[in-house]
Every structure is written in structure tokens, then in C-alpha cells.
Amino acid sequence: MEMITSKDNARIKNAKKLYKKKNRVDTYLVEGVHLYEEACQSDAEIKQVFVTEKFGHLPDVTLVSDEVMKFLSDAETPQGIITEVSLPSDQLVPSLFTKLLILENVQDPGNVGTMIRTADAAGFSGVVLTKGSADVYSPKVLRTMQGSQFHLPVVQDVEALTCYQQLADADVAVIATTLSDESVDYKTIKTPEKFALIMGNEGSGITTETANTADILAHISMPGQAESLNVAVAAGILMFSLTD
Amino acid sequence: MEMITSKDNARIKNAKKLYKKKNRVDTYLVEGVHLYEEACQSDAEIKQVFVTEKFGHLPDVTLVSDEVMKFLSDAETPQGIITEVSLPSDQLVPSLFTKLLILENVQDPGNVGTMIRTADAAGFSGVVLTKGSADVYSPKVLRTMQGSQFHLPVVQDVEALTCYQQLADADVAVIATTLSDESVDYKTIKTPEKFALIMGNEGSGITTETANTADILAHISMPGQAESLNVAVAAGILMFSLTD
């Protein structure tokens, strides 16, 4: 098998561009064995797989030198396998609207990835990210998400108020989380048949418009002294509390 | 007021050494205005405060140049205030033993900091870290912990099995979390009057010895497809479920 040994190779250069959102058309890169396996088991189409010799036994792969892998990789210690996978169609479909997590302007990639992973664990029907949230297909979100994008629909760049209107039209109860205690404690909420849980920005929370459109405003009562919870921890507490 | 302008100044060099655990005797550094204020309001003794001119109006501070601040700081964009604070006495005292979080060999600083912050929010009596866990007074743990070390006792470098024996002697119910579902679902646990919740290592969970000594082995049932939860998210779900 031939091996790509130059970082200037056009396929390598084009692949590396996919880390940046503006360069992505219909594919993105995932790194490591676990995400390669998840991609293979999913509905996603695999466009190409770059590997070092260690993974040369896998079918339909493109061999690259260690140096080229290091150039292409976003990891400090590359595992030696990077897969180019098709992006899902970013569509808000009604089937999403049963048990939905909405991230409104959540900016930390680690928080975004962790919340999508938790929504997957809790059996949510999908995750929607409004415009202004971290890019789902960036390396750091992909690392913390651990393949959950292959398990449930994740839709990004959604216009928040348009989405909330669609939810209202579909009789979905919108539960928005606030940072103040001038709202109901989450433990008193009886899980609605169809609901969407909105988590807001790390610093400023949900917007005033969102608070005005929500059916239920909820918070987590904190008996201790910390001023707030990490948003991903708060989302975990709420999602599992709403899961029967 | 005089200003320290050299990175070779002995006070600066000695302070910077405090980021490493092996160099700490009885003080550590916290960075930023929020932690300075938290330190002032706490029982901790403030040894010295290094500031740039921006914070020169504060009492009893040592002025340093922007360059020296940048050298001393662990942040990408230093706020301009670093406080040297006394370490608390690392003692396992019986008053800790009512609602305790134990981190057994948890290694990611972000996870450790987030869990201590969550324990603080949930009104826990203290947090114990066994030997092998991330260093509580490292910059990354301090950043994610957001000052919770000033709100509740945090004891590190504890020998796990010695601690569990002390808990047993004090009739504290030990709840250890497992990664398998061969244990009880957390939702079925009635909160014991006095309990300790053990969270295990990110990859391997709790040790076999710990599983054998625990009174209750618990897991979080996951209706979805994700293989596991982030340990800090899992800890949040469990701590708030055990909080009435």
C-alpha cells in the first residue's frame, strides 16, 4: 500500500481544513479507534480513513506517515486513526420533539460535549444548539461527546425563537432553567409527556425572551454556599430527574 | 509604593514554586478577584497579595509589574491579582462524617474541581480525596472549584481503606458508585442519616476492596446508548438525589 509522507499532500491539507466550521461542507473528522468504530456502526457515510501503519490492517484505509498523522491530528498523542465522516442533515424534525435538550448560547466546548453525552445516556430524543453555541464538530466537543452524535440527532445553528415557536405549535412543554430561585424547584416538576429542557449560557443564563416564552421556569435549590453549579452538572441533574 | 519589576525577585520565585505540590509547606496561591474576595471572607490567613497597578488601591498588597504578573500567573490573561493563602489543616475530623463526598483516585483536575464545587452547592459536610487523586491546590482544580475550598473542609492524600474503617466505626453508611448495573439504582436509595458517597477513577471506577467494604453499591440506570456518564455529572446527579 502506498503511504502519504508529505504534509503538503492535497488530501491531507483538505482534510485538516475540516476542523474549522467555515470549511466544512458535508463531512467532518473524528479521531481515535473508538469514534472510528462508532462511525462504522452508525448510519454515517465514511468518506476516508487516514491511518498509520499500526492500523494498516483495516479495510479501505489510506496509510500516512507518523509525521503526517501528527500534522493532521488534533490530539497531543495521536492514536493513529482519523476518519472523515458525513455530516448529518441539520433538520428540526417533529420526531425530535418528545424529550429534547436545547443549548442556548452555551460556549464552552467541554460543557457542550458533556451535555450531549448526558442527553444520550438519559435517552433524550435529540439535542438542539442555538446560534452562538460552541461548534458541535470541533475537536474538543467531539472528544467529550464520545460518539453520542452517532446515537441521537444533534442540530446546530438553530434560531432560538423560531425553534421555541415550533415547539409551542407542537404542544411541547418548554422548561427553561434559571440561575435565580424566583422559579419552581426542579424536584416539584412532574415530567410532561413531551418537553424541551433549555440550558442557558454559562455566565448569563437564558435570555429574557426565552424566559418569557417558556412554559415552566425551573431552578435547582442549593442548600450549600456555592453560588452556582457548572452548567453540564446542572443539566445532568435536571435530565435524570426528568427521566423516569 | 515600590514595585517588583524583576522575575528574579526572591519573593516572586518562591511564590511561583507554590504551584507544585512538593514545594508547598503551609500556603498556596489563588488567582483573580473572586478568589481574593473569598479568601478575605474566609478563616484562611492571607500571607501576601501580589497585584498590578489596577489593584494598587487594595490594602496590604505588593505591587508588581505587568511582566512579573504574567510570569507569576497561571492564567492566559492574568486578572492582575494573586493571593498567597494559608493551607487548612488536612485532618479527618468526625464532624466531616455526616454527608461526605469521597473522590477515590479521580485524576482529572477539572472533574475534581467541579465535584468539590457541586458538593459545596449540595450542602455536603466535606470532601475527602484519596492518595492518587488530582492535587486540590493546583491551578486548574482551583479555577473549577471557584472558591469552594473556603466553604467546606477538603482533605487530600487520605489512605482510602483507613478512611473507610473510620467511617464504619462512626456508623456512616458508605455508598460506592459502580459503572455496572449489578448494583442498586440510585433512585431506590433512601438517604441515610449519615453517609459517605464514593466516586471512583474516571476509567476504572472504584477498587475491588472499596466495593467489598461499601454498605451500598449504586449505579445510575441509563435508558440511552452512551456507555457512561462523565464522573462529575454522575456525582452531581447522585449528590442532589441524596439531598432532600
XYZ file of C-alpha atoms in Angstrom:
488
model
C 0.000 0.000 0.000
C 1.247 3.480 -0.795
C 1.882 5.875 2.066
C 1.320 9.634 2.157
C 4.518 11.107 3.559
C 4.055 14.804 2.779
C 2.058 17.315 4.785
C 1.604 19.216 1.531
C -0.432 16.389 0.034
C -3.754 17.878 -1.126
C -5.913 15.238 0.611
C -4.155 15.905 3.923
C -4.392 19.664 3.537
C -8.077 19.492 2.649
C -8.848 17.115 5.493
C -7.111 19.326 8.068
C -9.249 22.257 6.963
C -12.323 20.395 8.233
C -11.505 21.280 11.857
C -12.762 24.781 11.055
C -16.523 25.116 10.759
C -16.394 27.528 7.811
C -14.543 24.943 5.717
C -16.987 22.076 6.285
C -19.433 21.262 3.505
C -20.729 17.777 4.143
C -18.046 15.969 6.179
C -16.063 16.274 9.412
C -13.186 14.454 11.114
C -13.286 12.135 14.117
C -10.161 10.887 15.813
C -9.277 7.613 17.521
C -10.350 3.989 17.416
C -13.498 4.374 19.491
C -15.006 7.008 17.193
C -13.919 5.055 14.077
C -15.846 2.051 15.405
C -18.848 4.173 16.332
C -18.830 5.695 12.842
C -18.716 2.221 11.242
C -21.720 1.083 13.280
C -23.699 4.234 12.529
C -25.712 5.429 9.536
C -22.995 7.961 8.721
C -21.102 7.537 5.478
C -17.346 7.121 5.840
C -15.520 9.139 3.182
C -11.943 8.173 4.008
C -9.839 6.857 6.885
C -6.270 8.023 7.468
C -4.144 5.585 9.478
C -0.568 4.963 10.494
C 0.920 1.515 9.924
C -0.457 0.274 13.233
C -3.984 0.334 11.714
C -2.886 -0.681 8.193
C -4.834 -3.963 8.509
C -8.203 -2.168 8.473
C -10.163 -2.196 5.181
C -10.249 0.802 2.824
C -7.767 2.967 4.667
C -5.187 5.490 3.497
C -1.770 4.971 5.013
C 0.089 8.068 6.224
C 3.466 8.516 7.915
C 3.672 9.210 11.658
C 4.735 12.750 10.836
C 1.716 13.352 8.596
C -0.592 11.849 11.247
C 0.862 14.194 13.830
C 0.221 17.127 11.470
C -3.355 16.060 10.749
C -4.212 15.148 14.349
C -5.652 17.484 16.958
C -4.556 15.218 19.826
C -1.366 15.618 21.823
C -0.684 11.911 21.392
C -2.387 10.766 18.160
C -3.808 7.241 18.284
C -3.054 6.886 14.579
C -6.531 6.831 13.051
C -8.609 9.746 11.752
C -11.911 9.197 9.975
C -13.716 11.588 7.637
C -17.443 11.103 8.139
C -20.528 12.603 6.520
C -22.342 15.323 8.423
C -25.958 14.539 9.278
C -28.646 16.733 7.780
C -29.260 19.548 10.241
C -33.040 19.476 10.314
C -35.512 20.215 13.057
C -37.947 17.354 12.612
C -41.065 16.725 14.726
C -39.743 13.350 15.976
C -37.093 15.285 17.902
C -39.815 16.985 19.897
C -40.513 14.445 22.612
C -37.616 14.781 25.032
C -35.363 17.475 23.737
C -32.316 19.216 25.194
C -31.730 22.761 23.932
C -28.402 24.516 24.481
C -28.911 28.239 24.216
C -25.648 30.030 23.595
C -23.554 27.541 25.599
C -19.995 28.396 24.722
C -17.573 26.038 26.389
C -16.857 23.040 24.116
C -16.342 20.724 27.104
C -19.739 21.680 28.523
C -21.458 21.190 25.148
C -19.878 17.764 24.588
C -20.630 16.602 28.127
C -24.278 17.677 27.890
C -24.823 15.876 24.570
C -23.233 12.731 26.078
C -25.526 13.025 29.105
C -28.625 13.552 26.906
C -27.635 10.387 25.053
C -27.291 8.481 28.351
C -30.643 9.764 29.588
C -32.385 8.599 26.412
C -33.306 12.039 25.075
C -34.721 12.254 21.540
C -32.263 14.911 20.379
C -30.190 17.984 21.134
C -30.605 21.419 19.556
C -27.936 24.125 19.766
C -28.899 27.703 19.079
C -26.720 30.077 17.079
C -23.867 31.260 19.268
C -23.230 27.895 20.924
C -19.928 26.023 20.525
C -19.407 24.140 17.236
C -20.542 20.506 17.667
C -17.964 19.151 15.184
C -14.938 20.885 16.693
C -12.288 18.515 18.089
C -12.904 19.367 21.746
C -16.663 18.857 21.587
C -16.142 15.599 19.668
C -13.724 14.353 22.319
C -16.054 14.998 25.251
C -19.182 13.846 23.349
C -17.582 10.377 22.941
C -19.610 9.394 19.865
C -23.053 10.442 21.077
C -23.621 12.295 17.773
C -23.985 8.809 16.252
C -26.702 7.870 18.771
C -29.095 10.792 18.698
C -29.823 13.703 16.347
C -27.857 16.850 17.110
C -28.898 20.003 15.252
C -26.892 23.218 15.468
C -27.143 26.866 14.373
C -30.847 26.971 15.144
C -32.605 30.325 15.539
C -33.800 30.145 19.157
C -37.144 31.947 18.908
C -38.145 30.139 15.679
C -37.456 26.823 17.408
C -39.465 27.789 20.500
C -42.397 28.754 18.267
C -42.281 25.331 16.586
C -42.246 23.682 19.998
C -45.261 25.697 21.108
C -47.105 24.751 17.886
C -46.360 21.079 18.600
C -47.631 21.325 22.207
C -44.210 20.630 23.676
C -43.754 21.934 27.239
C -40.721 24.216 27.336
C -38.789 24.046 30.616
C -36.146 26.764 30.892
C -33.588 26.764 33.678
C -32.833 29.959 35.538
C -29.996 30.935 37.830
C -32.283 32.627 40.352
C -34.649 30.958 42.771
C -37.621 33.009 41.551
C -38.895 29.958 39.717
C -40.019 26.454 40.676
C -37.638 23.929 42.181
C -36.961 21.169 39.643
C -37.988 18.484 42.131
C -41.592 19.702 42.018
C -41.892 19.278 38.226
C -43.999 16.354 37.031
C -42.357 15.213 33.790
C -44.529 16.404 30.878
C -45.302 13.875 28.120
C -43.406 15.972 25.568
C -40.890 18.515 26.791
C -37.829 20.533 25.841
C -35.271 21.469 28.502
C -33.356 24.689 27.829
C -29.925 25.260 29.389
C -28.546 28.780 29.023
C -25.194 30.456 28.639
C -22.549 29.734 31.327
C -22.353 33.324 32.524
C -25.661 34.962 31.746
C -28.143 32.076 31.621
C -31.188 32.140 29.330
C -32.267 35.338 27.582
C -35.243 37.394 28.763
C -37.160 36.467 25.577
C -36.625 32.798 26.339
C -37.783 33.245 29.924
C -40.920 34.946 28.581
C -41.768 32.149 26.129
C -41.067 29.195 28.471
C -43.941 27.221 29.988
C -42.005 26.392 33.134
C -39.093 28.280 34.691
C -37.069 25.992 36.938
C -34.012 26.135 39.161
C -32.025 23.762 41.351
C -32.255 24.705 45.039
C -28.803 24.676 46.596
C -28.598 24.186 50.356
C -24.846 24.957 50.360
C -22.744 28.055 49.766
C -21.584 27.725 46.139
C -23.059 30.495 44.007
C -23.896 28.234 41.091
C -23.416 24.819 39.530
C -21.435 24.029 36.410
C -23.978 24.072 33.552
C -23.202 20.480 32.497
C -23.680 19.235 36.067
C -26.958 21.167 36.337
C -28.121 19.693 33.004
C -27.296 16.184 34.244
C -29.278 16.660 37.459
C -32.280 18.011 35.512
C -32.222 15.455 32.688
C -32.068 12.479 35.044
C -34.678 13.988 37.314
C -36.982 14.278 34.262
C -36.198 10.667 33.288
C -38.463 8.082 34.853
C 4.661 52.172 46.815
C 7.623 50.207 45.485
C 7.078 47.860 42.594
C 8.721 44.483 41.962
C 9.900 44.570 38.367
C 12.192 41.547 38.224
C 11.158 37.912 37.751
C 14.317 37.014 39.662
C 12.999 38.636 42.827
C 13.148 36.002 45.596
C 9.538 36.557 46.731
C 8.279 36.061 43.185
C 10.403 32.973 42.620
C 9.315 31.427 45.916
C 5.661 32.208 45.266
C 5.733 30.645 41.804
C 7.102 27.432 43.309
C 3.834 27.017 45.220
C 2.043 25.776 42.076
C 3.882 22.481 42.609
C 2.589 20.335 45.432
C 6.050 19.209 46.568
C 7.039 22.835 47.242
C 4.050 23.737 49.384
C 4.544 23.871 53.150
C 1.663 25.853 54.592
C 0.447 28.183 51.830
C -0.854 28.118 48.255
C -1.738 30.646 45.555
C -5.175 31.674 44.322
C -5.665 33.878 41.297
C -8.217 36.530 40.416
C -10.517 38.948 42.211
C -13.231 36.442 43.078
C -10.853 34.137 44.961
C -9.131 37.101 46.636
C -12.522 38.194 47.976
C -13.435 34.661 49.006
C -10.102 34.353 50.826
C -10.701 37.661 52.661
C -14.115 36.485 53.841
C -12.821 33.090 54.971
C -10.920 31.863 58.007
C -7.791 31.431 55.892
C -4.813 33.619 56.690
C -3.608 35.822 53.828
C 0.195 35.831 53.667
C 0.688 38.260 50.785
C -1.153 39.678 47.776
C 0.634 40.434 44.513
C -1.151 42.983 42.333
C -0.614 45.094 39.245
C -1.326 48.820 39.439
C -5.003 48.235 38.660
C -5.443 46.755 42.156
C -2.932 49.048 43.870
C -5.741 50.631 45.918
C -6.287 47.431 47.938
C -4.787 47.296 51.461
C -1.544 45.443 52.239
C -0.647 44.489 48.694
C 2.677 44.084 46.899
C 2.839 45.903 43.592
C 4.420 44.028 40.673
C 4.941 44.987 37.028
C 2.677 43.547 34.315
C 5.586 41.426 33.146
C 6.183 39.949 36.611
C 2.428 39.285 36.977
C 2.437 37.460 33.680
C 5.391 35.371 34.869
C 3.754 34.550 38.202
C 0.297 33.899 36.778
C -1.031 30.558 35.568
C -3.810 32.227 33.533
C -3.616 33.036 29.853
C -4.942 36.514 30.582
C -3.962 37.405 34.176
C -6.521 39.487 36.063
C -3.684 41.149 37.939
C -4.161 39.788 41.481
C -2.622 36.679 43.042
C -3.092 35.878 46.715
C -0.962 33.619 48.896
C -3.253 31.931 51.400
C -2.664 29.526 54.297
C -3.453 25.865 53.699
C -6.091 24.421 56.004
C -5.081 21.615 58.328
C -5.663 18.369 56.469
C -7.449 16.441 59.180
C -10.165 13.823 59.040
C -12.435 15.008 61.826
C -15.684 13.346 62.934
C -17.763 16.416 62.054
C -16.957 15.730 58.394
C -18.731 12.402 58.661
C -22.333 13.384 58.106
C -22.621 13.994 54.367
C -19.263 13.310 52.858
C -18.047 13.102 49.259
C -15.024 10.871 48.725
C -13.013 11.039 45.497
C -11.097 7.808 45.058
C -8.245 8.232 42.623
C -10.073 10.812 40.484
C -7.389 12.219 38.240
C -8.759 14.950 36.022
C -8.345 18.351 37.740
C -11.495 19.702 36.063
C -13.548 16.794 37.377
C -12.121 17.174 40.893
C -12.787 20.926 40.993
C -16.306 20.550 39.600
C -17.207 17.837 42.117
C -15.976 19.885 45.095
C -17.992 22.876 43.800
C -21.074 20.641 43.467
C -20.588 19.176 46.966
C -20.445 22.749 48.256
C -23.684 23.610 46.405
C -25.408 20.494 47.721
C -24.511 21.369 51.305
C -22.159 18.454 51.939
C -20.114 18.445 55.161
C -16.784 17.892 53.415
C -14.787 16.285 50.621
C -12.037 13.694 51.029
C -9.580 12.832 48.249
C -7.649 9.603 48.462
C -3.971 9.331 47.530
C -3.664 9.300 43.751
C -6.343 11.928 43.118
C -5.563 15.266 41.469
C -3.927 17.919 43.669
C -6.639 20.171 45.161
C -4.402 23.250 45.229
C -3.228 23.041 41.617
C -4.285 25.986 39.426
C -6.774 24.006 37.334
C -8.605 22.500 40.299
C -8.675 25.918 41.987
C -10.175 27.503 38.860
C -13.005 24.984 38.522
C -13.621 24.787 42.293
C -14.414 28.549 42.311
C -13.610 29.094 45.979
C -15.490 26.135 47.445
C -12.378 25.206 49.467
C -13.252 28.244 51.607
C -16.788 26.935 52.232
C -16.277 23.328 53.261
C -13.385 21.197 54.534
C -11.404 19.468 51.788
C -8.882 16.844 52.908
C -6.463 15.234 50.467
C -3.876 12.420 50.388
C -6.037 10.209 52.564
C -5.373 6.474 52.713
C -8.629 5.039 51.335
C -9.017 1.917 53.462
C -8.072 3.696 56.702
C -10.728 6.288 55.967
C -13.384 3.651 55.210
C -12.571 1.930 58.514
C -13.075 5.212 60.377
C -16.416 5.677 58.604
C -17.510 2.163 59.584
C -16.502 2.821 63.208
C -18.601 6.003 63.168
C -21.666 4.202 61.721
C -21.572 6.167 58.495
C -23.269 4.415 55.557
C -20.782 4.118 52.692
C -22.379 4.404 49.237
C -19.975 3.492 46.445
C -20.845 4.105 42.817
C -20.194 1.405 40.254
C -20.070 1.500 36.477
C -22.030 -1.755 36.081
C -25.717 -2.247 36.702
C -25.085 -5.133 39.119
C -25.939 -2.833 41.995
C -28.966 -0.837 43.119
C -30.308 2.055 41.084
C -29.610 5.317 42.933
C -33.268 6.315 42.781
C -34.171 3.461 45.156
C -31.787 4.650 47.899
C -33.375 6.259 50.930
C -30.893 8.888 52.128
C -29.138 7.546 55.250
C -28.809 9.911 58.208
C -25.016 9.873 57.923
C -23.425 8.806 54.656
C -20.315 8.992 52.506
C -20.611 8.872 48.718
C -17.573 7.433 46.918
C -16.867 8.357 43.290
C -14.158 6.298 41.590
C -11.487 6.799 38.950
C -12.639 8.054 35.510
C -11.553 4.924 33.681
C -11.608 2.069 36.156
C -14.137 3.165 38.785
C -13.806 2.131 42.431
C -11.359 -0.579 43.507
C -12.468 -4.112 44.380
C -11.504 -3.537 48.038
C -13.738 -0.465 48.126
C -16.628 -2.372 46.562
C -16.184 -5.036 49.254
C -16.228 -2.567 52.152
C -19.157 -0.415 50.926
C -22.579 -0.715 52.561
C -24.430 0.160 49.361
C -23.259 -0.255 45.771
C -25.182 2.057 43.473
C -25.346 2.955 39.789
C -27.284 5.344 37.585
C -29.573 3.500 35.165
C -29.162 4.915 31.661
C -32.044 4.422 29.247
C -29.973 5.727 26.319
C -26.968 4.488 24.369
C -23.999 6.306 25.918
C -21.654 3.859 27.622
C -21.099 6.013 30.675
C -21.539 9.437 32.213
C -18.799 11.932 32.960
C -17.850 11.321 36.626
C -18.606 14.923 37.670
C -22.063 14.742 36.065
C -22.712 11.393 37.770
C -21.592 12.845 41.114
C -23.953 15.806 40.635
C -26.922 13.549 39.921
C -26.156 11.402 42.981
C -25.410 14.246 45.398
C -28.606 16.129 44.559
C -30.647 12.935 44.617
C -29.308 12.310 48.148
C -30.139 15.909 49.148
C -33.650 16.434 50.441
